[in-house]
Steps between C-alpha positions, in 0.01 A plus 500: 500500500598865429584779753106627594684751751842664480608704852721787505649642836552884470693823644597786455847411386656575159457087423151498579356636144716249353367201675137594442606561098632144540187380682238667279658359163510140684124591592478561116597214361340253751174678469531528889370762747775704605497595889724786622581456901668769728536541851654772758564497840443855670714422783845280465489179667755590735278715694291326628555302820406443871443826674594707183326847466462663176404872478140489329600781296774283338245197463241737318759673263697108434131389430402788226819477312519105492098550401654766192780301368261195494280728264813634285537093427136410446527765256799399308304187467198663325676675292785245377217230475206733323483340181587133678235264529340357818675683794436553892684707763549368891688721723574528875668658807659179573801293497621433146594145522186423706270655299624306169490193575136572637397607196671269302267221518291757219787419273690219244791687500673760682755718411800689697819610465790333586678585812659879514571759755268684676417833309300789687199430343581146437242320710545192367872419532342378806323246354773231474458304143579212616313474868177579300644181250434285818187631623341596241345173334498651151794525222674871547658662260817660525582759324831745479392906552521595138323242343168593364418205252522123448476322205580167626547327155794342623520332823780358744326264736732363794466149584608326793263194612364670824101572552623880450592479163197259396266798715731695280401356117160490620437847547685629160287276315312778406805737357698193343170375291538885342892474432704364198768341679508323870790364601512260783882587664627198705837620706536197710532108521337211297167504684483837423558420129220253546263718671531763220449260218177425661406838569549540125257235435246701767521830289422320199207371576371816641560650147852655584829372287797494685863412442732432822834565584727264717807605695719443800498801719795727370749693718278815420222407741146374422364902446725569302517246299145499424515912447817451255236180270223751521709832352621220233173406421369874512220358787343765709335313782604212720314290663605350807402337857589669810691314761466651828364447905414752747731424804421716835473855341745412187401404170759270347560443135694291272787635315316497185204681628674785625635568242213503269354754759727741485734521216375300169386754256242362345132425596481192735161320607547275828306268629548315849 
């Protein structure tokens, strides 16, 4: 099945009208409704506490100018999507990771940007790509600030035989049965090789051709390896399985992983 509902989260940083470009032509081509999401906190978390006063006065003015900037947004959105299809608008004065993965049980697919620092109106670099990966329950895209389209014709999909990366092929379905060229990249042992000729066989019955590519991990690392096959084959999204565990207040992630979140340049949609 197609994408019926594509997710954006929002800001009011300078990355934010790219992502919702990049959103609303995915929206586009999927024939999806395209839901912009934003949320503010008036005060900083940090404030708050046992026994902590906070001068009214500061409350009321943190409250009217979280209340404008989540306006300035909503409007972007109107005005970037006019001509778009179905659309929808959900704000809040709330955390910014909380308030996503609320809302994104309304959604297929939900997209962010990778991991970056904190900008002054950045609210959400603190929405950590790949916690919401693991919470979530729906495939996120992740995509680098200046990207504002996808054509997806030619995808990199990363195999490794782990429930991740089967979640993984699962949930691209939908953008590899639009491509012209899949490629099923193996960078491990035999029963990997295996597991991807299979996986092969799974595409192509669900109407997707796809060629694989078996090799033993190089001294270059699994991400980059995969990044250096996808610039040679001119792909511009990966798809990929997220390996990762919450541990006390830490979220731990392969070496792979991390680096997908925060330095591949290219789109990447991961699944966990």
């Amino acid at each position: 099945m197609p994408f019926a509902s594509v997710m954006v989260a929002l800001d009011l940083g300078t990355s934010s009208s790219a992502r919702l470009r990049l959103a609303g032509t995915l929206a586009r081509r999927f024939g999806a409704r395209l839901i912009g999401v934003a949320a503010r906190q008036a005060l900083p978390q940090n404030l708050y506490g046992r026994g902590a006063y906070i001068n009214s006065q500061f409350v009321d003015q943190a409250t009217a100018r979280a209340t404008d900037e989540l306006s300035q947004v909503e409007a972007r959105f109107h005005e970037v999507t006019a001509e778009a299809g179905e659309t929808e608008w959900r704000s809040a004065k709330a955390d910014p990771m909380a308030f996503l993965v609320q809302q994104a049980r309304s959604a297929d697919l939900v997209v962010v940007s990778r991991y970056r620092s904190a900008g002054v109106e950045d609210w959400c670099s603190s929405i950590e790509p790949g916690e919401l990966v693991l919470r979530l329950g729906r495939p996120v895209l992740i995509a680098p600030p200046s990207v504002e389209t996808l054509a997806a014709r030619r995808i990199v999909v990363a195999w490794k035989d782990t429930r991740e990366a089967r979640r993984a092929v699962s949930d691209g379905l939908p953008f590899m049965r639009l491509a012209e060229e899949v490629l099923i990249v193996a960078l491990g042992d035999e029963a990997d090789w295996k597991g991807a000729g299979e996986t092969q066989g799974y595409l192509s019955r669900h109407g997707v051709t796809a060629t694989t590519i078996l090799r033993s991990p190089s001294k270059l690392g699994v991400a980059a390896e995969l990044l250096v096959i996808a610039q040679q084959e001119g792909a511009d999204l990966i798809i990929a399985g997220a390996y990762g565990h919450a541990r006390m207040r830490e979220v731990i992630f392969g070496s792979v992983t991390r680096n997908l979140l925060e330095h591949v340049p290219i789109c990447c949609l991961l699944s966990h």
